[in-house]
Coordinates of C-alpha atoms and ligand atoms in Angstrom, one line a residue:
X1 CA -0.1 38.9 31.8
X2 CA 0.0 37.8 28.2
X3 CA 3.6 37.8 27.0
X4 CA 2.9 38.6 23.4
X5 CA 0.6 41.5 24.3
X6 CA 3.3 43.0 26.5
X7 CA 5.9 42.5 23.7
X8 CA 3.5 44.2 21.3
X9 CA 3.0 47.1 23.7
X10 CA 6.7 47.6 24.1
X11 CA 7.2 47.5 20.3
X12 CA 4.4 50.1 19.8
X13 CA 6.0 52.3 22.5
X14 CA 9.3 52.2 20.9
X15 CA 8.0 52.9 17.4
X16 CA 5.8 55.7 18.6
X17 CA 8.5 57.4 20.6
X18 CA 10.9 57.2 17.6
X19 CA 8.3 58.6 15.2
X20 CA 7.3 61.3 17.6
X21 CA 11.0 62.3 17.9
X22 CA 11.3 62.4 14.1
X23 CA 8.2 64.5 13.8
X24 CA 8.6 67.0 16.7
X25 CA 12.3 67.2 17.1
X26 CA 13.8 66.6 13.7
X27 CA 10.8 67.9 11.7
X28 CA 11.4 65.0 9.4
X29 CA 8.7 62.3 9.8
X30 CA 9.2 58.9 8.2
X31 CA 5.7 57.7 8.5
X32 CA 2.5 59.4 7.6
X33 CA 0.2 60.9 10.2
X34 CA -2.4 58.2 9.5
X35 CA 0.2 55.5 10.2
X36 CA 1.2 57.2 13.4
X37 CA -2.4 57.5 14.5
X38 CA -3.1 53.8 13.8
X39 CA -0.1 52.7 16.0
X40 CA -1.2 55.2 18.7
X41 CA -4.7 53.9 18.6
X42 CA -3.6 50.3 18.9
X43 CA -1.4 51.1 21.9
X44 CA -4.1 53.1 23.6
X45 CA -6.7 50.3 23.0
X46 CA -4.2 47.7 24.4
X47 CA -3.5 49.8 27.5
X48 CA -7.2 50.4 28.1
X49 CA -7.9 46.7 28.0
X50 CA -4.8 45.8 30.0
X51 CA -3.9 48.7 32.4
X52 CA -1.0 46.7 33.7
X53 CA 0.7 47.2 30.4
X54 CA 0.9 50.9 31.0
X55 CA 4.4 52.2 31.6
X56 CA 5.6 55.8 32.4
X57 CA 7.4 56.0 29.1
X58 CA 4.3 55.3 27.1
X59 CA 3.7 58.0 24.5
X60 CA 0.0 57.9 25.5
X61 CA 1.1 59.4 28.9
X62 CA 2.6 62.6 27.9
X63 CA 1.9 65.8 26.0
X64 CA 3.9 65.9 22.7
X65 CA 7.6 65.9 22.6
X66 CA 10.5 68.2 23.5
X67 CA 10.7 71.2 21.2
X68 CA 13.7 71.8 19.0
X69 CA 16.1 74.0 20.7
X70 CA 17.1 76.9 18.4
X71 CA 14.1 79.1 19.0
X72 CA 13.4 80.9 22.4
X73 CA 11.1 79.0 24.7
X74 CA 7.9 80.2 26.2
X75 CA 5.7 78.7 28.9
X76 CA 2.0 78.4 27.8
X77 CA -0.7 80.1 29.9
X78 CA -2.6 76.8 30.0
X79 CA -1.8 73.3 28.6
X80 CA -2.2 73.3 24.8
X81 CA -4.0 70.0 24.5
X82 CA -4.4 67.4 21.8
X83 CA -7.4 65.2 20.8
X84 CA -8.3 61.6 20.9
X85 CA -9.3 60.1 17.5
X86 CA -12.5 58.5 16.3
X87 CA -12.4 56.6 13.0
X88 CA -16.1 55.6 12.8
X89 CA -19.6 56.5 13.8
X90 CA -19.4 53.9 16.6
X91 CA -16.2 55.5 17.9
X92 CA -18.0 58.8 18.2
X93 CA -21.0 57.1 20.0
X94 CA -18.5 55.3 22.3
X95 CA -16.9 58.7 23.1
X96 CA -20.4 60.0 24.0
X97 CA -21.0 57.0 26.2
X98 CA -17.7 57.3 28.0
X99 CA -18.3 61.0 28.9
X100 CA -21.9 60.3 29.7
X101 CA -20.8 58.0 32.6
X102 CA -19.0 61.0 34.1
X103 CA -21.9 63.4 33.8
X104 CA -25.2 63.6 35.8
X105 CA -27.5 60.9 34.5
X106 CA -29.6 62.1 31.5
X107 CA -27.7 65.3 31.1
X108 CA -28.4 66.6 27.6
X109 CA -25.4 67.8 25.6
X110 CA -25.0 70.0 22.6
X111 CA -22.1 70.0 20.2
X112 CA -20.0 72.1 17.8
X113 CA -18.5 70.4 14.8
X114 CA -15.4 72.2 13.3
X115 CA -13.1 71.3 10.5
X116 CA -9.8 69.9 11.7
X117 CA -7.2 72.0 9.9
X118 CA -4.1 70.2 9.0
X119 CA -1.5 72.8 9.8
X120 CA 0.6 73.9 12.8
X121 CA -1.0 74.7 16.1
X122 CA -0.2 78.2 17.4
X123 CA -0.9 80.2 20.5
X124 CA -1.4 84.0 20.3
X125 CA -1.2 86.3 23.3
X126 CA -2.9 89.8 23.3
X127 CA -2.4 92.3 26.1
X128 CA -4.7 95.3 26.1
X129 CA -5.7 94.3 22.6
X130 CA -2.1 94.2 21.2
X131 CA -0.5 91.1 19.8
X132 CA 2.5 90.6 22.0
X133 CA 3.5 87.0 21.7
X134 CA 3.1 84.0 19.4
X135 CA 4.3 80.5 20.0
X136 CA 4.1 77.0 18.6
X137 CA 2.5 74.2 20.6
X138 CA 5.8 72.6 21.4
X139 CA 5.3 69.9 24.1
X140 CA 2.0 71.4 25.1
X141 CA 3.4 73.2 28.2
X142 CA 6.4 74.9 26.6
X143 CA 6.4 76.2 23.1
X144 CA 8.8 78.0 20.8
X145 CA 8.5 81.7 20.5
X146 CA 7.8 82.7 16.9
X147 CA 6.2 86.2 17.4
X148 CA 8.1 87.9 14.5
X149 CA 7.2 85.1 12.2
X150 CA 3.5 85.2 13.1
X151 CA 3.5 89.0 12.6
X152 CA 4.0 88.4 8.9
X153 CA 0.7 86.6 8.6
X154 CA -1.6 89.1 7.0
X155 CA -4.8 87.7 8.4
X156 CA -3.5 87.8 12.0
X157 CA -4.8 90.9 13.7
X158 CA -2.0 92.8 15.3
X159 CA -4.6 94.7 17.4
X160 CA -8.1 93.7 18.6
X161 CA -10.8 94.5 18.0
X162 CA -9.8 94.9 14.4
X163 CA -13.0 96.9 13.9
X164 CA -13.2 99.8 16.3
X165 CA -16.9 99.1 16.7
X166 CA -16.2 95.5 17.9
X167 CA -16.3 94.4 21.5
X168 CA -13.6 95.7 23.9
X169 CA -10.6 93.5 24.1
X170 CA -10.1 91.9 27.6
X171 CA -6.8 92.9 29.4
X172 CA -5.3 89.6 28.5
X173 CA -6.5 87.1 25.9
X174 CA -4.6 84.0 24.8
X175 CA -6.1 82.3 21.8
X176 CA -5.3 79.1 20.0
X177 CA -5.6 78.2 16.4
X178 CA -4.0 76.7 13.4
X179 CA -1.6 78.2 10.8
X180 CA -1.8 76.5 7.4
X181 CA -1.2 76.9 3.7
X182 CA -3.9 77.2 1.1
X183 CA -3.4 74.5 -1.5
X184 CA -2.9 77.1 -4.2
X185 CA -0.1 78.8 -2.3
X186 CA 1.4 75.5 -1.4
X187 CA 1.6 74.5 -5.0
X188 CA 3.2 77.8 -5.9
X189 CA 5.7 77.5 -3.1
X190 CA 6.7 74.0 -4.2
X191 CA 7.0 75.0 -7.8
X192 CA 9.3 77.8 -6.8
X193 CA 11.4 75.4 -4.7
X194 CA 11.7 73.1 -7.6
X195 CA 12.8 75.9 -9.9
X196 CA 15.4 76.9 -7.3
X197 CA 16.7 73.4 -7.1
X198 CA 15.3 72.7 -3.6
X199 CA 13.3 69.6 -2.6
X200 CA 9.6 70.3 -2.6
X201 CA 7.6 69.8 0.7
X202 CA 5.6 66.6 0.8
X203 CA 2.5 68.2 2.2
X204 CA 1.1 71.6 3.2
X205 CA 1.5 70.9 6.9
X206 CA 5.3 70.3 6.7
X207 CA 5.5 73.4 4.6
X208 CA 3.6 75.4 7.3
X209 CA 5.9 74.1 10.0
X210 CA 9.0 74.9 8.0
X211 CA 7.7 78.4 7.2
X212 CA 6.8 79.3 10.8
X213 CA 9.9 77.9 12.5
X214 CA 12.3 80.0 10.4
X215 CA 14.8 81.9 12.5
X216 CA 14.5 84.6 9.8
X217 CA 10.9 85.9 9.7
X218 CA 11.7 87.4 6.3
X219 CA 11.5 83.8 5.0
X220 CA 8.1 83.3 6.7
X221 CA 6.9 86.5 5.0
X222 CA 7.7 85.1 1.6
X223 CA 5.4 82.2 2.2
X224 CA 1.9 83.6 2.9
X225 CA 0.3 81.4 5.5
X226 CA -3.3 81.6 6.7
X227 CA -4.5 81.2 10.2
X228 CA -7.8 80.3 11.9
X229 CA -8.6 80.5 15.6
X230 CA -10.8 78.2 17.6
X231 CA -10.1 78.3 21.3
X232 CA -9.6 80.8 24.1
X233 CA -6.8 79.3 26.2
X234 CA -6.8 81.9 28.9
X235 CA -8.2 85.4 29.4
X236 CA -9.7 87.8 31.9
X237 CA -13.1 89.3 32.0
X238 CA -16.5 88.4 30.6
X239 CA -15.7 85.6 28.2
X240 CA -18.2 83.4 26.3
X241 CA -19.4 80.2 28.0
X242 CA -20.0 78.0 25.0
X243 CA -17.8 76.9 22.1
X244 CA -20.3 78.2 19.6
X245 CA -20.2 81.7 21.3
X246 CA -16.4 81.5 21.4
X247 CA -16.2 81.2 17.6
X248 CA -18.6 84.1 17.2
X249 CA -16.8 86.2 19.8
X250 CA -13.4 85.6 18.2
X251 CA -14.8 86.5 14.8
X252 CA -16.3 89.8 16.3
X253 CA -12.8 90.7 17.6
X254 CA -11.5 90.4 14.0
X255 CA -9.9 86.9 14.2
X256 CA -10.2 84.7 11.2
X257 CA -12.5 81.9 12.2
X258 CA -13.9 78.9 10.3
X259 CA -17.5 79.9 11.1
X260 CA -19.0 79.2 7.7
X261 CA -17.5 75.6 8.0
X262 CA -18.6 75.0 11.6
X263 CA -22.0 73.8 12.7
X264 CA -24.0 73.5 15.9
X265 CA -26.0 70.4 16.9
X266 CA -28.2 69.5 19.9
X267 CA -28.4 65.9 18.7
X268 CA -25.4 63.6 18.4
X269 CA -26.9 61.5 15.5
X270 CA -27.4 64.7 13.5
X271 CA -23.8 65.7 14.2
X272 CA -22.7 62.2 13.0
X273 CA -24.7 62.5 9.8
X274 CA -23.1 65.9 9.3
X275 CA -19.6 64.4 9.6
X276 CA -20.2 62.3 6.5
X277 CA -21.3 65.3 4.4
X278 CA -17.7 66.4 4.6
X279 CA -16.3 63.4 2.8
X280 CA -17.0 65.1 -0.5
X281 CA -17.2 68.7 0.7
X282 CA -13.6 68.7 1.9
X283 CA -12.4 68.5 -1.7
X284 CA -14.1 71.8 -2.5
X285 CA -11.8 73.5 0.1
X286 CA -8.6 75.3 -0.9
X287 CA -6.9 73.9 2.2
X288 CA -6.4 70.5 3.7
X289 CA -8.5 69.1 6.6
X290 CA -7.7 65.7 8.0
X291 CA -11.0 65.3 9.8
X292 CA -13.6 67.2 11.9
X293 CA -13.6 68.0 15.6
X294 CA -16.7 67.4 17.7
X295 CA -16.7 69.5 20.8
X296 CA -19.0 69.6 23.8
X297 CA -20.5 73.1 23.4
X298 CA -20.8 74.1 27.1
X299 CA -17.4 75.0 28.2
X300 CA -18.0 74.4 31.9
X301 CA -19.0 70.8 31.1
X302 CA -16.0 70.6 28.8
X303 CA -13.7 71.6 31.7
X304 CA -15.5 69.4 34.2
X305 CA -14.9 66.4 32.0
X306 CA -11.2 66.9 32.5
X307 CA -8.2 65.5 30.6
X308 CA -6.7 62.1 30.1
X309 CA -3.0 62.4 29.3
X310 CA -2.9 65.2 26.8
X311 CA -6.5 64.8 25.5
X312 CA -9.5 66.6 26.8
X313 CA -12.5 64.3 27.3
X314 CA -14.8 66.9 26.0
X315 CA -13.8 66.7 22.4
X316 CA -12.7 64.1 19.9
X317 CA -11.4 64.2 16.3
X318 CA -13.3 62.3 13.7
X319 CA -10.5 61.4 11.3
X320 CA -11.1 60.7 7.6
X321 CA -9.6 57.4 6.4
X322 CA -5.8 57.8 6.0
X323 CA -5.2 58.7 2.4
X324 CA -1.5 58.5 2.6
X325 CA 0.7 55.5 3.3
X326 CA 4.4 54.8 2.9
X327 CA 5.6 51.8 1.0
X328 CA 8.6 50.7 -1.1
X329 CA 9.1 51.8 -4.7
X330 CA 10.1 48.5 -6.4
X331 CA 10.5 49.8 -9.9
X332 CA 8.9 52.0 -12.5
X333 CA 6.9 51.0 -15.6
X334 CA 6.1 53.0 -18.6
X335 CA 2.8 53.3 -20.6
X336 CA 2.6 54.7 -24.0
X337 CA -0.5 56.6 -24.8
X338 CA -2.3 57.1 -28.1
X339 CA -0.4 60.3 -28.8
X340 CA 2.9 58.6 -28.0
X341 CA 3.4 60.1 -24.6
X342 CA 5.5 58.0 -22.3
X343 CA 3.8 57.9 -18.9
X344 CA 5.8 56.6 -16.0
X345 CA 4.0 54.7 -13.2
X346 CA 5.3 53.3 -9.9
X347 CA 5.3 49.6 -9.1
X348 CA 4.9 49.4 -5.4
X349 CA 5.1 46.9 -2.6
X350 CA 1.3 46.4 -2.1
X351 CA -0.1 48.7 0.6
X352 CA -3.6 49.4 1.7
X353 CA -4.7 53.0 1.3
X354 CA -8.1 54.0 2.6
X355 CA -9.4 50.5 2.2
X356 CA -8.0 49.6 -1.2
X357 CA -4.8 47.7 -1.9
X358 CA -2.5 49.8 -4.1
X359 CA 0.2 48.2 -6.2
X360 CA 0.7 50.8 -8.8
X361 CA 0.6 54.6 -8.7
X362 CA 1.0 57.5 -11.0
X363 CA 4.3 59.2 -11.3
X364 CA 3.2 62.3 -13.1
X365 CA 6.1 62.7 -15.5
X366 CA 9.9 62.4 -15.7
X367 CA 10.4 66.1 -14.7
X368 CA 8.4 65.5 -11.6
X369 CA 10.4 62.4 -10.7
X370 CA 13.6 64.4 -11.1
X371 CA 12.3 67.4 -9.2
X372 CA 11.2 65.2 -6.3
X373 CA 14.3 63.0 -6.6
X374 CA 12.4 59.8 -6.4
X375 CA 14.6 56.8 -6.6
X376 CA 14.0 53.1 -7.1
X377 CA 14.2 51.4 -3.7
X378 CA 13.0 54.5 -1.9
X379 CA 10.3 54.5 0.7
X380 CA 7.7 56.7 -0.9
X381 CA 4.5 58.3 0.3
X382 CA 1.5 57.2 -1.7
X383 CA -1.7 59.1 -1.7
X384 CA -5.2 58.1 -2.8
X385 CA -7.7 60.9 -2.5
X386 CA -11.3 60.4 -3.4
X387 CA -11.7 59.1 -6.9
X388 CA -8.2 60.3 -7.9
X389 CA -5.9 57.5 -9.2
X390 CA -3.2 56.8 -6.5
X391 CA -0.1 58.8 -7.0
X392 CA 3.4 59.1 -5.5
X393 CA 3.7 62.2 -3.4
X394 CA 7.4 62.0 -2.8
X395 CA 10.2 60.0 -1.2
X396 CA 11.2 59.7 2.4
X397 CA 14.8 60.6 1.7
X398 CA 15.9 60.0 5.3
X399 CA 15.2 56.3 5.0
X400 CA 17.7 55.7 2.3
X401 CA 20.4 53.2 2.8
X402 CA 22.5 54.0 -0.3
X403 CA 21.2 51.1 -2.4
X404 CA 18.6 53.3 -4.2
X405 CA 18.9 53.9 -7.9
X406 CA 18.2 57.2 -9.7
X407 CA 15.6 57.2 -12.4
X408 CA 16.6 58.5 -15.8
X409 CA 14.1 59.7 -18.4
X410 CA 14.2 57.2 -21.3
X411 CA 16.0 58.2 -24.5
X412 CA 14.4 55.3 -26.3
X413 CA 10.8 54.1 -26.4
X414 CA 10.8 51.0 -24.3
X415 CA 8.5 49.2 -26.8
X416 CA 9.8 50.0 -30.3
X417 CA 13.2 51.4 -29.3
X418 CA 12.8 54.5 -31.4
X419 CA 14.3 57.7 -30.0
X420 CA 12.1 59.7 -27.7
X421 CA 11.4 63.4 -28.3
X422 CA 10.5 66.2 -26.0
X423 CA 8.0 68.9 -26.9
X424 CA 9.5 72.2 -25.7
X425 CA 6.3 73.6 -24.1
X426 CA 5.3 70.4 -22.4
X427 CA 6.9 68.3 -19.7
X428 CA 5.9 65.1 -21.6
X429 CA 8.3 62.8 -23.4
X430 CA 7.1 61.2 -26.6
X431 CA 7.9 58.1 -28.7
X432 CA 8.9 59.5 -32.1
X433 CA 7.7 56.5 -34.0
X434 CA 4.2 57.0 -35.4
X435 CA 4.1 53.2 -36.1
X436 CA 5.1 52.2 -32.6
X437 CA 3.1 49.0 -32.0
X438 CA 2.3 50.0 -28.5
X439 CA 0.9 53.3 -29.6
X440 CA -1.0 51.6 -32.4
X441 CA -2.5 49.3 -29.7
X442 CA -3.7 52.3 -27.7
X443 CA -5.1 53.9 -30.9
X444 CA -7.0 50.8 -31.8
X445 CA -8.2 50.2 -28.3
X446 CA -9.6 53.8 -28.3
X447 CA -11.1 53.4 -31.7
X448 CA -13.1 50.3 -30.8
X449 CA -14.1 51.5 -27.3
X450 CA -17.6 52.1 -26.0
X451 CA -18.0 55.8 -26.7
X452 CA -16.4 55.4 -30.1
X453 CA -17.0 52.6 -32.7
X454 CA -18.1 50.3 -29.9
X455 CA -16.9 47.0 -31.4
X456 CA -17.8 44.1 -29.1
X457 CA -15.2 41.3 -28.9
X458 CA -12.2 43.4 -29.7
X459 CA -10.6 43.5 -26.3
X460 CA -7.1 44.7 -25.5
X461 CA -5.6 41.2 -25.7
X462 CA -7.1 40.5 -29.2
X463 CA -6.0 43.9 -30.5
X464 CA -2.5 42.9 -29.4
X465 CA -2.8 39.5 -31.2
X466 CA -4.0 41.2 -34.4
X467 CA -1.1 43.7 -34.3
X468 CA 1.5 41.0 -33.6
X469 CA 0.2 38.9 -36.4
X470 CA 0.6 41.8 -38.7
X471 CA -3.1 41.8 -39.6
X472 CA -3.7 45.4 -38.7
X473 CA -1.4 48.4 -39.2
X474 CA -4.0 51.1 -38.7
X475 CA -7.6 51.4 -37.5
X476 CA -9.0 51.0 -41.0
X477 CA -7.5 47.5 -41.4
X478 CA -10.1 46.3 -38.9
X479 CA -12.6 46.5 -41.8
X480 CA -10.6 44.3 -44.1
X481 CA -10.1 41.4 -41.7
X482 CA -10.9 38.1 -43.3
X483 CA -12.3 35.0 -41.6
X484 CA -9.4 32.9 -42.9
X485 CA -6.8 35.1 -41.3
X486 CA -8.5 35.2 -38.0
X487 CA -8.9 31.4 -37.9
X488 CA -5.2 31.0 -37.9
X489 CA -4.9 32.9 -34.6
X490 CA -4.7 31.2 -31.3
X491 CA -8.1 30.9 -29.5
X492 CA -10.1 31.8 -32.6
X493 CA -12.8 29.2 -33.5
X494 CA -15.5 29.6 -36.1
X495 CA -18.1 31.0 -33.8
X496 CA -15.8 33.6 -32.3
X497 CA -14.7 34.7 -35.8
X498 CA -18.2 35.0 -36.9
X499 CA -19.2 37.1 -33.9
X500 CA -16.3 39.4 -34.3
X501 CA -16.8 40.0 -38.0
X502 CA -20.5 40.6 -37.3
X503 CA -19.6 43.2 -34.6
X504 CA -17.2 44.9 -36.9
X505 CA -19.8 45.0 -39.6
X506 CA -22.4 46.6 -37.3
X507 CA -19.9 49.3 -36.4
X508 CA -19.9 50.4 -40.1
X509 CA -23.1 52.2 -39.4
X510 CA -21.9 54.3 -36.5
X511 CA -22.8 58.0 -36.5
X512 CA -20.5 60.8 -37.7
X513 CA -20.1 61.9 -34.1
X514 CA -18.8 58.5 -33.0
X515 CA -16.5 58.2 -36.0
X516 CA -15.0 61.6 -35.3
X517 CA -14.5 60.7 -31.7
X518 CA -12.9 57.3 -32.7
X519 CA -10.3 59.1 -34.7
X520 CA -8.7 60.2 -31.4
X521 CA -7.7 63.6 -32.5
X522 CA -6.0 65.5 -29.7
X523 CA -8.5 67.6 -27.9
X524 CA -11.5 66.0 -29.7
X525 CA -13.6 63.9 -27.3
X526 CA -17.3 63.1 -27.7
X527 CA -18.4 66.6 -26.6
X528 CA -16.3 68.4 -29.3
X529 CA -17.3 65.7 -31.8
X530 CA -20.9 66.5 -31.1
X531 CA -20.3 70.2 -31.7
X532 CA -18.5 69.4 -34.9
X533 CA -21.3 67.3 -36.3
X534 CA -23.6 70.2 -35.8
X535 CA -21.5 72.1 -38.3
X536 CA -20.0 69.6 -40.7
X537 CA -22.1 67.1 -42.5
X538 CA -19.3 64.5 -43.3
X539 CA -15.7 63.6 -42.6
X540 CA -14.8 65.1 -46.0
X541 CA -16.3 68.5 -45.0
X542 CA -14.5 68.5 -41.8
X543 CA -11.3 67.5 -43.5
X544 CA -11.5 70.4 -45.8
X545 CA -12.4 73.0 -43.2
X546 CA -10.1 75.9 -42.3
X547 CA -9.0 76.7 -38.7
X548 CA -11.1 79.8 -38.9
X549 CA -14.2 77.9 -39.9
X550 CA -13.7 75.4 -37.1
X551 CA -13.1 78.1 -34.5
X552 CA -16.4 79.8 -35.3
X553 CA -18.0 76.9 -33.6
X554 CA -18.9 77.9 -30.0
X555 CA -16.5 76.6 -27.5
X556 CA -13.7 75.5 -29.8
X557 CA -10.5 77.2 -29.1
X558 CA -7.6 77.8 -31.5
X559 CA -5.6 74.8 -30.1
X560 CA -8.4 72.4 -30.9
X561 CA -9.0 73.9 -34.3
X562 CA -5.3 73.7 -35.1
X563 CA -5.1 70.1 -33.9
X564 CA -8.1 69.1 -36.1
X565 CA -6.6 70.7 -39.2
X566 CA -3.2 69.2 -38.5
X567 CA -4.7 65.7 -38.0
X568 CA -6.5 65.9 -41.4
X569 CA -3.4 67.3 -43.1
X570 CA -1.3 64.4 -41.9
X571 CA -0.6 62.1 -44.9
X572 CA -1.0 58.9 -42.9
X573 CA -4.3 60.0 -41.4
X574 CA -5.6 60.9 -44.9
X575 CA -4.9 57.4 -46.0
X576 CA -6.8 56.0 -43.0
X577 CA -9.8 58.3 -43.6
X578 CA -9.8 57.2 -47.3
X579 CA -9.5 53.6 -46.3
X580 CA -12.4 54.0 -43.9
X581 CA -14.5 55.6 -46.6
X582 CA -13.6 52.7 -49.0
X583 CA -14.7 50.3 -46.2
X584 CA -18.1 51.9 -46.2
X585 CA -17.6 54.2 -43.2
X586 CA -18.8 57.5 -44.5
X587 CA -21.5 58.7 -42.1
X588 CA -23.4 61.9 -42.7
X589 CA -24.6 64.2 -40.0
X590 CA -28.2 63.3 -39.1
X591 CA -29.4 66.6 -37.9
X592 CA -28.5 70.2 -37.9
X593 CA -28.8 72.4 -34.9
X594 CA -29.9 75.9 -34.8
X595 CA -26.4 77.1 -34.5
X596 CA -25.5 75.2 -37.6
X597 CA -28.4 76.6 -39.5
X598 CA -27.2 80.1 -38.6
X599 CA -23.7 79.3 -39.7
X600 CA -24.6 77.2 -42.7
X601 CA -25.1 80.0 -45.1
X602 CA -21.7 81.5 -44.4
X603 CA -19.7 78.3 -44.3
X604 CA -20.3 75.1 -46.1
X605 CA -23.7 74.8 -47.6
Ligands
IVH1 S1 -9.3 71.5 19.5 C1 -8.9 71.4 23.7 N1 -10.1 72.3 17.1 O1 -5.7 69.1 15.8 C2 -8.6 71.7 22.3 N2 -8.0 71.3 17.3 O2 -5.0 66.3 17.1 C3 -8.0 70.6 21.5 N3 -6.7 71.1 15.2 O3 -3.2 69.8 18.0 C4 -7.8 70.9 20.1 N4 -8.2 72.1 13.9 O4 -3.5 71.5 16.2 C5 -9.1 71.7 17.8 N5 -10.9 73.1 15.0 C6 -9.9 72.5 15.8 C7 -8.7 72.1 15.2 C8 -7.8 71.4 16.0 C9 -7.0 71.6 14.0 C10 -5.5 70.4 15.5 C11 -4.7 71.0 16.7 C12 -4.5 69.9 17.6 C13 -4.8 68.7 16.7 C14 -5.3 67.6 17.6

């Protein structure tokens, strides 16, 4: 046997056992589910290729971990199983091939695809239609009794059938499902925790586990969880013989079931194609799913296929790429925006999250950093979800060694050293200096950008050079730049200067809509600018308009109107607008819309 392989297997066993203990026993994981799954997958693959590496203490050989001991124990009516994972279409096809070998040749299969809810697995027992016992999964054989806690879940039927016209409840019915938080409730819960000075939960699943395993069900009741059922674990009488019918049967008894999100297929390739439709769809849900489960529809076949370790062969979980990873927070950086907002970001030890190397991530604001108690040197969870910019979810406080440093909100702008200020209604911290060079850089970058004045050749680096050389103090100074001045700058030769000045010159002819956008007034992007040009024929007209007049325009709220009036009332801005006009930037609206014609008589013409 290869020594390095056996060493790797031992290492994986040790890691997985430790992480499983942290997760199941301490309720305090230090790696993300995705990282655990990846290690597990690696060990399983190793053992499959080299069965001699298999040991009795391998985490692949058992069902879960020992439950925490302060809740009463209950023995499950049947093993509460887990699932193997598939990470690609080929993994799903390989699953089909594996089970195909155990089935009569050419046996056709059909499938049910269900969302894989990311919550806490629960088992509910009904006797003569009455909910008598609820339990967690525990180690799969023995769970923790949480009946009173589950009774507080409003969607859990205390008696079945919930509708007297529904089918008769069998004498005993044991069903399995998942308890979870909606994202909205999860956010609310965390907000409340922060207000009460408690650490927020890092994800809805941990929150669900925390809520259900309370010794005091009163606490569970304050945290409204949802539940969805998907399996009959045991029961008597005439029970459905396919998974598709189970879902409908459970629904007819009054159980919440993910029917509208589940689908039936008699062709595996169609099922596989369907899996991918969920990559976007999942983001429209108000709860988290970490994948989809593909199940063999016929339950007799499902049973016949048997179980490997804790995983039934008849189903597999198609997992979405892990969106969360842990890494070290090396430090924080601060960006200054156009408006002067100081935006903190995390500098991270590079880590790959769903296929992309992440080195920086958003830290929303300093209040958030404080609330989550994120410290420099912490191991943090980083999330990258869809197109969203990666952000720091929170720290793994249990991995601290004491060397971590708290992060203070800056009292001075890191760029111009002026004092910072805080706007009472906002969490943001601002630089108080309107002339802050960093802010000016952002303002100019915005002014020259594509959707605004679109000046080619004025990239971020050159903007910085111009500011540092004292050649521009505001956006209007762009139009007074002289060839002689530019030629003194590093990297500027004749041709480059000529091109830049030509590009600047071209921009003098930009439309009113673009010029309004370029001014970068809070709340005024290109859409609002377009609305404004339908009403106001020039910058001067807009500058003289009252809040009321601006508000009359469809879609413009009082805040935007107020911000426009304030921007034009500002002395410095007035100078800029005047300088722009003097530089020949004085566009007139080209067209008038119907709305403007309607309003024209009563407003400006
Ligand atoms: S089926 C034999 N279906 O995923 C049944 N599990 O990694 C095996 N889960 O512990 C499970 N949604 O807590 C199944 N629609 C679904 C599920 C689901 C979530 C969870 C369940 C299980 C874990 C497996």
